[in-house]
């Protein structure tokens, strides 16, 4: 199973407003194949610096305001359960 940055994407939103996507900047290993075994998690770290993203990341985006945000990881049509978190 490929957990590289070209396959697993983390989306952060505020309500229906997209804030940031790890797919916008294409950082990290684009392909990172791991063997999935029942009961043993495969982990990949994806960091967000608290800024809005734009495709290709031509410049640093504006800092996200203090609010409630939702993070969802995706691989094609597969989606994780949403994780709600607060800033500020």
CSV table of C-alpha atoms in Angstrom, one decimal, residues 14-84:
chain,number,residue,atom,x,y,z
A,14,UNK,CA,-13.1,25.3,8.4
A,15,UNK,CA,-16.7,24.3,7.8
A,16,UNK,CA,-17.0,24.0,4.0
A,17,UNK,CA,-14.1,26.3,3.4
A,18,UNK,CA,-10.9,24.5,2.3
A,19,UNK,CA,-7.9,25.9,4.3
A,20,UNK,CA,-4.9,23.7,3.5
A,21,UNK,CA,-4.1,20.5,1.6
A,22,UNK,CA,-0.8,18.5,1.7
A,23,UNK,CA,-1.3,17.8,-2.0
A,24,UNK,CA,-1.0,21.5,-2.9
A,25,UNK,CA,2.8,21.6,-2.3
A,26,UNK,CA,3.9,18.0,-3.0
A,27,UNK,CA,6.4,17.7,-0.1
A,28,UNK,CA,7.8,14.4,1.2
A,29,UNK,CA,8.4,11.1,-0.5
A,30,UNK,CA,5.9,10.9,-3.5
A,31,UNK,CA,5.9,7.1,-3.2
A,32,UNK,CA,6.4,5.2,0.1
A,33,UNK,CA,5.2,1.6,-0.1
A,34,UNK,CA,4.4,-0.2,3.1
A,35,UNK,CA,3.0,-3.7,3.9
A,36,UNK,CA,-0.3,-3.5,5.7
A,37,UNK,CA,-0.7,-6.1,8.4
A,38,UNK,CA,-3.9,-6.6,10.4
A,39,UNK,CA,-3.7,-4.9,13.8
A,40,UNK,CA,-0.4,-3.1,13.1
A,41,UNK,CA,-0.7,0.6,12.1
A,42,UNK,CA,1.3,2.1,9.3
A,43,UNK,CA,2.2,5.7,10.1
A,44,UNK,CA,3.1,8.6,7.9
A,45,UNK,CA,3.7,12.1,9.4
A,46,UNK,CA,2.2,15.1,7.7
A,47,UNK,CA,2.9,18.5,9.2
A,48,UNK,CA,0.8,21.7,8.8
A,49,UNK,CA,2.4,25.0,9.6
A,50,UNK,CA,-0.9,26.8,10.2
A,51,UNK,CA,-1.1,28.6,6.9
A,52,UNK,CA,-3.5,28.5,4.0
A,53,UNK,CA,-2.3,26.7,0.9
A,54,UNK,CA,-2.6,27.5,-2.8
A,55,UNK,CA,-1.8,25.0,-5.6
A,56,UNK,CA,2.0,24.8,-6.2
A,57,UNK,CA,2.6,26.9,-3.1
A,58,UNK,CA,4.1,29.9,-4.9
A,59,UNK,CA,4.4,31.8,-1.6
A,60,UNK,CA,3.6,31.3,2.1
A,61,UNK,CA,-0.2,31.6,2.7
A,62,UNK,CA,-1.9,33.7,5.3
A,63,UNK,CA,-1.9,32.3,8.8
A,64,UNK,CA,-5.1,30.5,9.8
A,65,UNK,CA,-7.2,32.4,12.3
A,66,UNK,CA,-8.2,31.0,15.7
A,67,UNK,CA,-11.2,28.8,15.0
A,68,UNK,CA,-12.4,25.2,14.8
A,69,UNK,CA,-10.9,23.1,12.0
A,70,UNK,CA,-11.4,19.6,10.6
A,71,UNK,CA,-8.7,17.3,9.3
A,72,UNK,CA,-9.4,14.4,6.9
A,73,UNK,CA,-6.8,12.1,5.3
A,74,UNK,CA,-7.7,10.8,1.8
A,75,UNK,CA,-6.4,8.3,-0.7
A,76,UNK,CA,-8.5,8.6,-3.9
A,77,UNK,CA,-12.1,8.0,-2.8
A,78,UNK,CA,-11.1,6.5,0.6
A,79,UNK,CA,-11.4,9.0,3.5
A,80,UNK,CA,-10.5,8.9,7.2
A,81,UNK,CA,-12.8,9.8,10.0
A,82,UNK,CA,-12.8,13.6,10.5
A,83,UNK,CA,-10.7,15.0,13.3
A,84,UNK,CA,-11.9,18.3,14.7
